[in-house]
Coordinates of C-alpha atoms in Angstrom, one line a residue:
M1 CA -77.2 -170.9 -155.7
L2 CA -77.5 -171.2 -151.9
D3 CA -76.2 -174.2 -150.1
A4 CA -78.2 -175.7 -147.2
T5 CA -76.3 -173.9 -144.5
L6 CA -76.6 -170.5 -146.1
K7 CA -80.2 -171.0 -146.7
T8 CA -80.8 -171.8 -143.1
Q9 CA -79.0 -168.7 -142.0
L10 CA -80.8 -166.5 -144.4
K11 CA -84.2 -168.0 -143.4
A12 CA -83.4 -167.1 -139.8
Y13 CA -82.5 -163.6 -140.7
L14 CA -85.7 -163.1 -142.8
E15 CA -87.7 -164.0 -139.7
R16 CA -87.0 -160.5 -138.6
V17 CA -88.8 -158.9 -141.5
T18 CA -92.0 -157.4 -140.5
Q19 CA -93.4 -155.8 -143.7
P20 CA -94.0 -157.2 -147.2
I21 CA -91.2 -157.0 -149.7
E22 CA -91.5 -157.1 -153.4
I23 CA -88.7 -158.1 -155.6
V24 CA -88.9 -157.0 -159.2
A25 CA -86.4 -158.6 -161.6
S26 CA -85.3 -157.3 -165.0
L27 CA -84.0 -160.4 -166.9
D28 CA -83.0 -161.4 -170.3
D29 CA -82.2 -164.9 -171.9
G30 CA -78.6 -164.9 -170.8
A31 CA -76.9 -167.3 -168.3
K32 CA -76.5 -164.6 -165.7
S33 CA -80.1 -163.8 -165.8
R34 CA -81.0 -167.3 -165.3
E35 CA -78.4 -167.5 -162.4
L36 CA -80.1 -164.4 -160.8
R37 CA -83.6 -165.7 -161.2
D38 CA -82.6 -169.0 -159.5
L39 CA -81.3 -166.9 -156.5
L40 CA -84.4 -164.7 -156.3
V41 CA -86.7 -167.7 -156.4
E42 CA -84.8 -169.3 -153.6
I43 CA -84.9 -166.0 -151.5
A44 CA -88.7 -165.6 -152.2
G45 CA -89.3 -169.1 -151.0
L46 CA -87.8 -168.4 -147.6
S47 CA -90.3 -165.9 -146.4
N48 CA -94.1 -165.5 -146.8
L49 CA -93.5 -161.8 -146.8
I50 CA -91.5 -161.8 -149.9
T51 CA -92.9 -161.9 -153.5
L52 CA -91.0 -162.1 -156.8
R53 CA -92.1 -160.5 -160.0
E54 CA -90.2 -160.9 -163.3
D55 CA -91.7 -158.0 -165.4
G56 CA -89.2 -155.4 -164.5
S57 CA -88.3 -152.9 -167.2
D58 CA -84.8 -151.7 -166.2
A59 CA -82.3 -151.4 -169.0
R60 CA -79.5 -153.1 -167.0
R61 CA -80.1 -156.8 -167.2
P62 CA -79.8 -158.8 -165.0
S63 CA -80.9 -156.6 -162.1
F64 CA -83.7 -156.4 -159.5
S65 CA -85.2 -153.9 -157.2
L66 CA -86.4 -154.2 -153.7
N67 CA -89.6 -152.5 -152.8
R68 CA -92.0 -152.1 -150.0
P69 CA -95.7 -151.9 -151.2
G70 CA -97.0 -148.3 -150.3
A71 CA -93.5 -147.0 -149.7
D72 CA -91.3 -144.8 -152.0
I73 CA -88.0 -146.8 -151.9
S74 CA -85.6 -146.9 -154.8
L75 CA -83.0 -149.5 -154.3
R76 CA -81.6 -151.9 -157.0
F77 CA -78.8 -154.4 -157.6
A78 CA -77.6 -154.7 -161.1
G79 CA -75.9 -158.0 -161.1
I80 CA -75.8 -160.9 -158.8
P81 CA -74.8 -159.8 -155.3
M82 CA -72.9 -162.7 -154.0
G83 CA -69.4 -162.7 -152.6
H84 CA -68.7 -159.8 -150.4
E85 CA -72.0 -158.2 -151.5
F86 CA -74.2 -161.0 -150.2
T87 CA -74.3 -159.3 -146.9
S88 CA -75.4 -156.1 -148.5
L89 CA -78.3 -158.0 -150.1
V90 CA -79.3 -159.6 -146.7
L91 CA -79.2 -156.1 -145.0
A92 CA -81.2 -154.6 -147.8
L93 CA -83.9 -157.2 -147.5
L94 CA -84.1 -156.7 -143.7
Q95 CA -84.2 -152.8 -144.0
V96 CA -86.8 -152.8 -146.8
G97 CA -88.8 -155.3 -144.7
G98 CA -88.9 -153.1 -141.8
H99 CA -86.1 -154.2 -139.6
P100 CA -84.4 -151.2 -137.9
S101 CA -80.9 -150.2 -138.8
K102 CA -78.1 -150.1 -136.2
A103 CA -77.3 -146.6 -137.2
G104 CA -77.6 -144.1 -134.4
A105 CA -80.6 -141.9 -134.0
E106 CA -78.7 -138.8 -134.9
V107 CA -77.5 -140.3 -138.1
I108 CA -80.9 -141.5 -139.1
E109 CA -82.3 -138.0 -138.4
Q110 CA -79.6 -136.5 -140.6
I111 CA -80.3 -138.9 -143.4
S112 CA -84.1 -138.3 -143.2
A113 CA -83.7 -134.5 -143.4
L114 CA -81.7 -134.5 -146.7
K115 CA -83.4 -132.3 -149.2
G116 CA -83.1 -132.5 -153.0
K117 CA -82.7 -135.4 -155.4
F118 CA -79.8 -137.8 -154.9
N119 CA -79.5 -140.5 -157.6
F120 CA -76.5 -142.7 -156.7
E121 CA -74.8 -145.4 -158.8
T122 CA -72.1 -147.4 -157.2
Y123 CA -69.8 -149.7 -159.3
F124 CA -68.5 -152.6 -157.3
S125 CA -66.6 -155.9 -157.7
L126 CA -67.5 -159.0 -156.0
S127 CA -64.0 -159.5 -154.6
C128 CA -63.8 -155.9 -153.3
Q129 CA -63.8 -155.8 -149.4
N130 CA -64.2 -152.0 -149.4
C131 CA -67.3 -152.0 -151.6
P132 CA -70.0 -153.3 -149.1
D133 CA -69.5 -150.3 -146.8
V134 CA -70.4 -148.0 -149.6
V135 CA -73.3 -150.1 -150.9
Q136 CA -74.8 -150.7 -147.6
A137 CA -74.6 -147.1 -146.5
L138 CA -76.3 -145.9 -149.8
N139 CA -78.9 -148.6 -149.6
L140 CA -79.8 -147.6 -146.0
M141 CA -80.2 -144.0 -147.1
A142 CA -82.4 -145.0 -150.0
V143 CA -84.6 -147.0 -147.5
L144 CA -84.8 -143.9 -145.0
N145 CA -85.2 -141.1 -147.5
P146 CA -87.3 -141.1 -150.7
N147 CA -85.2 -138.4 -152.1
V148 CA -82.2 -140.9 -152.3
R149 CA -82.1 -143.6 -155.0
H150 CA -79.4 -146.1 -155.4
V151 CA -78.3 -148.8 -157.8
A152 CA -75.4 -151.0 -157.1
I153 CA -73.6 -152.2 -160.2
D154 CA -71.3 -155.2 -160.7
G155 CA -68.6 -153.7 -162.9
A156 CA -67.3 -157.0 -164.1
L157 CA -70.9 -157.9 -165.3
F158 CA -71.5 -154.6 -167.0
Q159 CA -68.0 -154.1 -168.6
A160 CA -69.2 -151.9 -171.5
E161 CA -70.7 -149.4 -169.0
V162 CA -67.5 -149.5 -167.0
D163 CA -65.4 -148.9 -170.1
S164 CA -67.6 -146.1 -171.3
R165 CA -67.4 -144.2 -167.9
K166 CA -63.7 -145.2 -167.6
V167 CA -64.1 -146.8 -164.2
M168 CA -60.9 -148.1 -163.2
A169 CA -61.3 -148.5 -159.5
V170 CA -63.9 -149.8 -157.1
P171 CA -66.0 -148.7 -155.3
S172 CA -66.8 -145.8 -157.6
V173 CA -69.8 -143.8 -156.8
Y174 CA -71.7 -141.4 -159.2
L175 CA -74.3 -138.8 -157.9
N176 CA -76.7 -137.4 -160.4
G177 CA -74.3 -138.6 -163.3
E178 CA -71.2 -137.0 -161.8
V179 CA -68.3 -138.7 -159.9
F180 CA -69.0 -138.4 -156.3
G181 CA -66.2 -140.4 -154.8
Q182 CA -63.9 -143.4 -155.1
G183 CA -62.7 -145.9 -152.4
R184 CA -64.1 -146.9 -149.0
M185 CA -66.7 -144.4 -147.6
G186 CA -68.7 -145.1 -144.6
L187 CA -72.2 -143.6 -143.9
E188 CA -70.9 -140.8 -141.8
E189 CA -68.4 -139.9 -144.5
I190 CA -71.1 -139.8 -147.2
L191 CA -73.3 -137.6 -145.2
A192 CA -70.4 -135.3 -144.4
K193 CA -70.0 -134.8 -148.1
L194 CA -73.7 -134.2 -148.7
D195 CA -74.4 -132.1 -145.6
T196 CA -71.5 -129.6 -145.7
S197 CA -72.5 -128.0 -142.4
A198 CA -72.2 -131.4 -140.6
G199 CA -68.4 -131.0 -140.1
E200 CA -68.9 -127.6 -138.4
R201 CA -71.4 -128.9 -136.1
Q202 CA -69.3 -131.9 -135.2
A203 CA -66.3 -129.7 -134.5
E204 CA -68.4 -127.6 -132.1
K205 CA -69.5 -130.7 -130.3
I206 CA -65.8 -131.9 -130.0
N207 CA -64.6 -128.6 -128.8
A208 CA -67.2 -128.7 -126.0
K209 CA -65.7 -132.0 -124.6
D210 CA -64.0 -132.1 -121.3
A211 CA -60.5 -133.3 -121.2
F212 CA -59.8 -137.0 -121.3
D213 CA -57.5 -139.0 -119.1
V214 CA -56.4 -140.9 -122.1
L215 CA -57.0 -139.9 -125.7
V216 CA -56.1 -142.4 -128.4
V217 CA -55.5 -141.0 -131.9
G218 CA -56.2 -143.7 -134.5
G219 CA -58.7 -146.5 -134.7
G220 CA -56.8 -149.4 -136.1
P221 CA -56.0 -152.7 -134.1
A222 CA -53.4 -150.8 -131.9
G223 CA -55.9 -148.0 -131.2
A224 CA -58.8 -150.3 -130.5
A225 CA -56.6 -152.3 -128.0
A226 CA -55.4 -149.1 -126.3
A227 CA -59.0 -147.8 -125.9
I228 CA -60.2 -151.0 -124.4
Y229 CA -57.4 -151.4 -121.9
A230 CA -57.7 -147.8 -120.9
A231 CA -61.6 -148.0 -120.5
R232 CA -61.2 -151.0 -118.3
K233 CA -59.3 -149.0 -115.8
G234 CA -62.4 -146.9 -115.4
I235 CA -60.8 -143.7 -116.7
R236 CA -62.2 -141.1 -119.2
T237 CA -61.1 -142.4 -122.6
G238 CA -61.6 -141.1 -126.1
V239 CA -60.7 -142.2 -129.6
A240 CA -60.3 -139.9 -132.5
A241 CA -60.0 -141.8 -135.8
E242 CA -59.9 -140.8 -139.4
R243 CA -61.6 -144.3 -140.0
F244 CA -62.1 -147.0 -137.5
G245 CA -60.2 -150.0 -138.5
G246 CA -57.4 -148.4 -140.3
Q247 CA -55.3 -150.3 -142.8
V248 CA -57.0 -153.6 -141.7
L249 CA -60.1 -152.4 -143.8
D250 CA -57.9 -152.8 -146.8
T251 CA -56.6 -156.3 -145.9
M252 CA -58.2 -159.4 -147.6
A253 CA -57.5 -162.7 -146.0
I254 CA -56.2 -162.8 -142.5
E255 CA -55.1 -166.2 -141.3
N256 CA -52.4 -165.3 -138.6
F257 CA -54.5 -163.5 -136.0
I258 CA -54.1 -166.0 -133.1
S259 CA -57.3 -167.8 -132.1
V260 CA -59.1 -166.7 -135.3
Q261 CA -58.3 -169.3 -138.0
E262 CA -59.5 -167.2 -140.9
T263 CA -61.2 -163.8 -141.3
E264 CA -61.2 -160.7 -143.6
G265 CA -60.1 -157.2 -142.8
P266 CA -63.5 -155.5 -142.7
K267 CA -64.9 -158.3 -140.5
L268 CA -62.1 -157.9 -138.0
A269 CA -62.4 -154.1 -138.1
M270 CA -66.0 -154.4 -137.4
A271 CA -65.4 -156.8 -134.5
L272 CA -62.7 -154.5 -133.1
E273 CA -65.1 -151.5 -133.2
E274 CA -68.0 -153.4 -131.6
H275 CA -65.6 -154.6 -128.9
V276 CA -64.5 -151.0 -128.0
K277 CA -68.3 -149.9 -128.1
Q278 CA -68.9 -152.3 -125.2
Y279 CA -67.0 -149.9 -122.9
D280 CA -67.5 -146.3 -122.1
V281 CA -65.3 -144.9 -124.9
D282 CA -66.1 -141.7 -126.7
I283 CA -65.4 -142.6 -130.4
M284 CA -65.0 -139.6 -132.7
N285 CA -64.9 -140.8 -136.4
L286 CA -63.7 -138.9 -139.4
Q287 CA -61.2 -137.0 -137.2
R288 CA -57.6 -136.7 -138.5
G289 CA -54.8 -135.4 -136.3
E290 CA -53.2 -132.2 -137.6
A291 CA -51.0 -131.0 -134.7
L292 CA -49.8 -132.3 -131.3
I293 CA -49.2 -129.6 -128.8
P294 CA -47.4 -131.2 -125.8
A295 CA -48.3 -130.4 -122.2
T296 CA -46.2 -127.8 -120.3
D297 CA -45.7 -127.6 -116.6
G298 CA -47.8 -130.7 -115.9
G299 CA -50.7 -129.4 -117.8
L300 CA -52.8 -131.1 -120.7
H301 CA -51.6 -132.4 -124.1
E302 CA -53.7 -131.0 -127.0
V303 CA -54.5 -132.6 -130.3
R304 CA -55.7 -130.2 -133.0
L305 CA -57.9 -131.9 -135.6
A306 CA -58.2 -131.2 -139.4
S307 CA -61.8 -130.5 -138.8
G308 CA -60.8 -127.3 -136.8
A309 CA -61.7 -129.0 -133.5
S310 CA -59.3 -129.5 -130.6
L311 CA -59.1 -132.3 -127.8
K312 CA -57.2 -132.3 -124.6
A313 CA -56.0 -135.2 -122.4
K314 CA -53.7 -136.1 -119.6
A315 CA -52.1 -138.8 -121.6
V316 CA -52.0 -139.4 -125.5
I317 CA -51.5 -142.6 -127.3
L318 CA -50.6 -142.1 -131.0
A319 CA -51.7 -145.1 -133.1
T320 CA -52.2 -143.5 -136.6
G321 CA -50.9 -146.6 -138.5
A322 CA -49.5 -146.5 -142.0
R323 CA -50.6 -146.0 -145.6
W324 CA -49.5 -147.5 -149.0
R325 CA -46.2 -146.2 -150.1
E326 CA -46.3 -144.4 -153.5
M327 CA -43.7 -144.6 -156.2
N328 CA -43.5 -140.8 -156.5
V329 CA -42.9 -141.0 -160.3
P330 CA -44.4 -138.7 -163.0
G331 CA -47.9 -139.8 -163.8
E332 CA -48.7 -141.7 -160.7
K333 CA -50.8 -139.0 -159.1
E334 CA -52.4 -138.0 -162.5
Y335 CA -53.5 -141.5 -163.2
R336 CA -54.4 -142.7 -159.7
S337 CA -57.7 -144.6 -160.0
R338 CA -57.5 -144.3 -163.8
G339 CA -55.1 -147.3 -164.1
V340 CA -52.8 -146.9 -161.1
A341 CA -54.2 -148.9 -158.2
Y342 CA -53.1 -150.1 -154.8
C343 CA -55.6 -152.8 -154.0
P344 CA -55.5 -155.8 -156.3
H345 CA -58.4 -157.6 -154.6
C346 CA -60.6 -154.6 -155.1
D347 CA -59.7 -153.4 -158.5
G348 CA -58.3 -156.6 -160.2
P349 CA -61.8 -157.6 -161.7
L350 CA -61.9 -154.3 -163.7
F351 CA -58.8 -155.3 -165.5
K352 CA -60.0 -158.7 -166.7
G353 CA -58.4 -159.6 -170.1
K354 CA -56.0 -156.7 -169.9
R355 CA -52.3 -156.3 -169.4
V356 CA -51.0 -155.1 -165.9
A357 CA -47.9 -154.6 -164.0
V358 CA -47.2 -155.3 -160.2
I359 CA -44.6 -153.0 -158.6
G360 CA -42.8 -154.7 -155.8
G361 CA -41.3 -158.1 -155.2
G362 CA -42.0 -158.7 -151.6
N363 CA -44.8 -160.9 -150.3
S364 CA -47.5 -158.3 -151.0
G365 CA -46.4 -157.8 -154.6
V366 CA -45.9 -161.5 -155.4
E367 CA -49.3 -162.4 -153.9
A368 CA -50.8 -159.6 -155.9
A369 CA -49.3 -160.9 -159.1
I370 CA -50.5 -164.4 -158.3
D371 CA -54.1 -163.3 -157.7
L372 CA -54.1 -161.1 -160.8
A373 CA -52.8 -163.8 -163.0
G374 CA -56.0 -165.6 -162.8
I375 CA -58.0 -162.5 -163.9
V376 CA -56.0 -160.5 -166.3
A377 CA -54.4 -161.4 -169.7
H378 CA -50.6 -160.8 -168.5
V379 CA -48.7 -159.7 -165.4
T380 CA -45.4 -158.0 -165.4
L381 CA -43.8 -158.0 -162.0
I382 CA -41.2 -155.3 -161.5
E383 CA -38.6 -155.5 -158.6
F384 CA -35.9 -152.9 -157.9
D385 CA -33.5 -155.4 -156.2
S386 CA -31.7 -158.0 -158.1
Q387 CA -33.9 -160.7 -156.7
L388 CA -37.5 -161.1 -155.4
R389 CA -37.9 -160.9 -151.5
A390 CA -41.0 -162.9 -151.2
D391 CA -41.2 -166.2 -149.3
A392 CA -39.9 -169.0 -151.4
V393 CA -43.2 -170.9 -151.6
L394 CA -44.8 -167.7 -153.2
Q395 CA -42.0 -167.4 -155.6
R396 CA -42.4 -171.0 -156.8
K397 CA -46.1 -170.5 -157.4
L398 CA -45.3 -167.2 -159.3
H399 CA -42.7 -168.7 -161.5
S400 CA -45.2 -171.7 -162.4
L401 CA -47.7 -169.2 -163.9
P402 CA -47.5 -169.0 -167.8
N403 CA -48.8 -165.4 -168.0
V404 CA -46.4 -163.8 -165.6
K405 CA -43.1 -162.1 -166.4
V406 CA -40.7 -161.0 -163.7
I407 CA -38.2 -158.1 -164.2
T408 CA -35.6 -157.6 -161.6
S409 CA -33.1 -154.7 -161.1
A410 CA -35.6 -152.3 -162.6
L411 CA -36.4 -148.7 -161.5
T412 CA -39.9 -147.6 -162.4
T413 CA -39.4 -144.0 -163.7
E414 CA -42.8 -142.9 -165.1
V415 CA -46.4 -143.9 -165.6
L416 CA -47.5 -143.4 -169.2
G417 CA -51.1 -142.5 -170.3
D418 CA -53.1 -141.0 -173.0
G419 CA -54.5 -138.1 -170.9
E420 CA -57.5 -140.2 -169.7
K421 CA -56.0 -143.6 -168.6
V422 CA -52.8 -145.6 -168.3
N423 CA -51.4 -147.1 -171.3
G424 CA -47.9 -147.9 -170.3
L425 CA -45.0 -147.9 -167.8
R426 CA -41.3 -146.8 -168.3
Y427 CA -38.5 -148.4 -166.3
K428 CA -34.8 -148.1 -166.1
D429 CA -32.6 -151.3 -166.3
R430 CA -30.4 -150.7 -163.2
N431 CA -27.5 -152.8 -164.8
S432 CA -27.3 -151.0 -168.2
D433 CA -29.3 -147.7 -167.3
E434 CA -31.4 -148.4 -170.5
L435 CA -34.9 -147.2 -170.5
H436 CA -37.7 -149.6 -171.6
D437 CA -41.5 -149.0 -172.1
I438 CA -44.1 -151.6 -171.4
A439 CA -47.6 -151.4 -173.0
L440 CA -50.3 -152.2 -170.4
E441 CA -53.5 -150.9 -168.9
G442 CA -53.1 -151.1 -165.2
I443 CA -50.3 -150.7 -162.5
F444 CA -50.6 -152.2 -159.0
V445 CA -48.3 -150.6 -156.6
Q446 CA -47.2 -152.9 -153.7
I447 CA -44.0 -151.4 -152.3
G448 CA -44.7 -151.3 -148.5
L449 CA -46.1 -148.8 -146.1
L450 CA -45.4 -145.3 -144.9
P451 CA -46.0 -144.3 -141.3
N452 CA -48.7 -141.6 -140.9
T453 CA -46.5 -139.1 -139.0
D454 CA -46.3 -136.1 -141.3
W455 CA -48.3 -134.1 -138.7
L456 CA -45.9 -135.0 -136.0
K457 CA -42.6 -133.8 -137.7
G458 CA -40.9 -131.4 -135.4
T459 CA -43.0 -132.3 -132.4
L460 CA -41.5 -135.6 -131.2
E461 CA -38.6 -137.8 -132.1
L462 CA -39.0 -139.8 -135.3
S463 CA -36.8 -142.3 -137.0
P464 CA -35.1 -141.7 -140.3
R465 CA -38.0 -143.6 -141.8
G466 CA -40.5 -141.3 -140.2
E467 CA -41.6 -143.8 -137.5
I468 CA -42.3 -142.7 -133.9
I469 CA -39.3 -144.0 -131.7
V470 CA -40.8 -145.7 -128.7
D471 CA -39.1 -147.6 -125.8
A472 CA -40.2 -151.0 -124.5
R473 CA -43.3 -149.4 -122.8
G474 CA -44.4 -147.4 -125.8
Q475 CA -43.3 -144.3 -124.3
T476 CA -42.1 -141.5 -126.8
N477 CA -39.5 -138.8 -125.9
L478 CA -42.5 -136.7 -124.6
P479 CA -43.7 -137.5 -121.0
G480 CA -47.3 -138.6 -121.2
V481 CA -47.3 -139.2 -125.0
F482 CA -47.2 -142.9 -126.1
A483 CA -47.4 -144.7 -129.4
A484 CA -48.2 -148.1 -130.7
G485 CA -48.7 -150.1 -133.9
D486 CA -47.4 -149.6 -137.4
V487 CA -46.7 -146.1 -136.8
T488 CA -43.7 -146.8 -134.4
T489 CA -40.3 -148.3 -134.6
V490 CA -41.5 -151.7 -133.3
P491 CA -40.4 -154.3 -135.9
Y492 CA -42.7 -156.7 -137.7
K493 CA -45.9 -154.9 -138.8
Q494 CA -48.5 -157.3 -137.9
I495 CA -52.0 -157.1 -136.7
V496 CA -51.4 -159.4 -133.7
I497 CA -48.3 -157.3 -132.7
A498 CA -50.2 -154.0 -133.1
V499 CA -52.9 -155.2 -130.8
G500 CA -50.3 -156.2 -128.2
E501 CA -48.5 -152.9 -128.6
G502 CA -51.7 -151.0 -128.1
A503 CA -52.5 -152.8 -124.9
K504 CA -49.0 -152.2 -123.6
A505 CA -49.0 -148.5 -124.4
S506 CA -52.3 -148.2 -122.6
L507 CA -51.1 -149.9 -119.5
A508 CA -48.0 -147.6 -119.5
A509 CA -50.2 -144.6 -119.9
F510 CA -52.2 -145.6 -116.9
D511 CA -49.1 -146.2 -115.0
H512 CA -48.0 -142.7 -116.0
L513 CA -51.3 -141.2 -114.8
I514 CA -51.3 -142.8 -111.3
R515 CA -47.7 -141.7 -110.8
T516 CA -48.2 -138.1 -112.0
S517 CA -51.9 -137.3 -111.1
A518 CA -55.1 -139.0 -109.8
P519 CA -57.3 -140.2 -112.8
A520 CA -60.6 -138.6 -112.9

């Protein structure tokens, strides 16, 4: 299961274990059980503090629990946690084995103080880059609080269970048998949903903060770069982010970030956040901008947050990025996460052997169709234009696949369903105006991005596409308000460009400060 390099790395990690770990496996005679047993035997052989039992009685097979003798920990994996979830397994081993978490003392205290019974079940796929955040957060909670139980379930391996619960997107989290949430959730976000007073306490703390010299709104590549460049000037810097990492968190392979030959979105997002934390930057997570009140008479700009809190600063850098563009047709919202999806890497394995459509003929759409063709029974790619817009090399690969059909000059008009899940799609032939129905089980929307500027309309100048209009220095039409990244009119929405634009906007903001007032 593990190659020599991975074994060596894992052995080094397991040297940090200080307390005994007991792995209890529930297996049957199937191939996957044999595969899991091989993995667990290898892991147990890497540390004298790890023992393996094979007398587990869990109904889900193959599965295994991680226990610490004498402690009340309920943490289980149903399936074989390789792929993106191998890191989740390693962290779980370390934490059950007594190695301290990197979570802050305040967060750990909040977890330990949770009262009641919390039985979590998380459905993941091994190709989902969003799932590990959720799995790792809930695993840590299960280690720290005996009231929290967690089982992470490979949806592709327990397909009957997935079908029974109508799970059509990952990660999908159930709490005490009821749907708790879908999609990426970090530890702080999960705690905010469980501890309803946490948001109010956080808002009070934010309201009590002094004004910043530079306030960055957004935590993607542009926001991270802006924060680092501001902090390096020795000025008071804050970041208010709905989720640190932004759209990068939803990106799979990254092969064009200069000097990094290959990485994945979540890894890059983590590296960005760790880099920002090397400086004296006040990071405020789970904070979404709701209104910008520009400064008057040389005063302070104010950013009001959805949490009810408010922040003030001498200069503001807007780096709120973009989100997936929706089709805005009947049925799309109704069947979102019930057949309508936006991340083929995350949710593709849940549609194994089924029929799906991909909406969009650009690079993202064609790449999605190619990826899905190796998993699903059939892919129909639908493009509004008369021809695909993807790179020629991608088009050649697409047309070489036997289970892909391409329909151009087609306008999707409706998502069809049976009240519980998607069962079809309706489109109009733009040449003949005829309507056609396609029977299928999944629809992956890949039609570009929308800038996150709804909260700024009427406050500063936006382009017809809703992007913030900036000059060569990242300056908006409001003095002291700058913008960077995918939210702006700067062309070519690329990570490397966003990083550069964030740095440039930060330097311009500092220049504005030294020309208008002495930084604190």
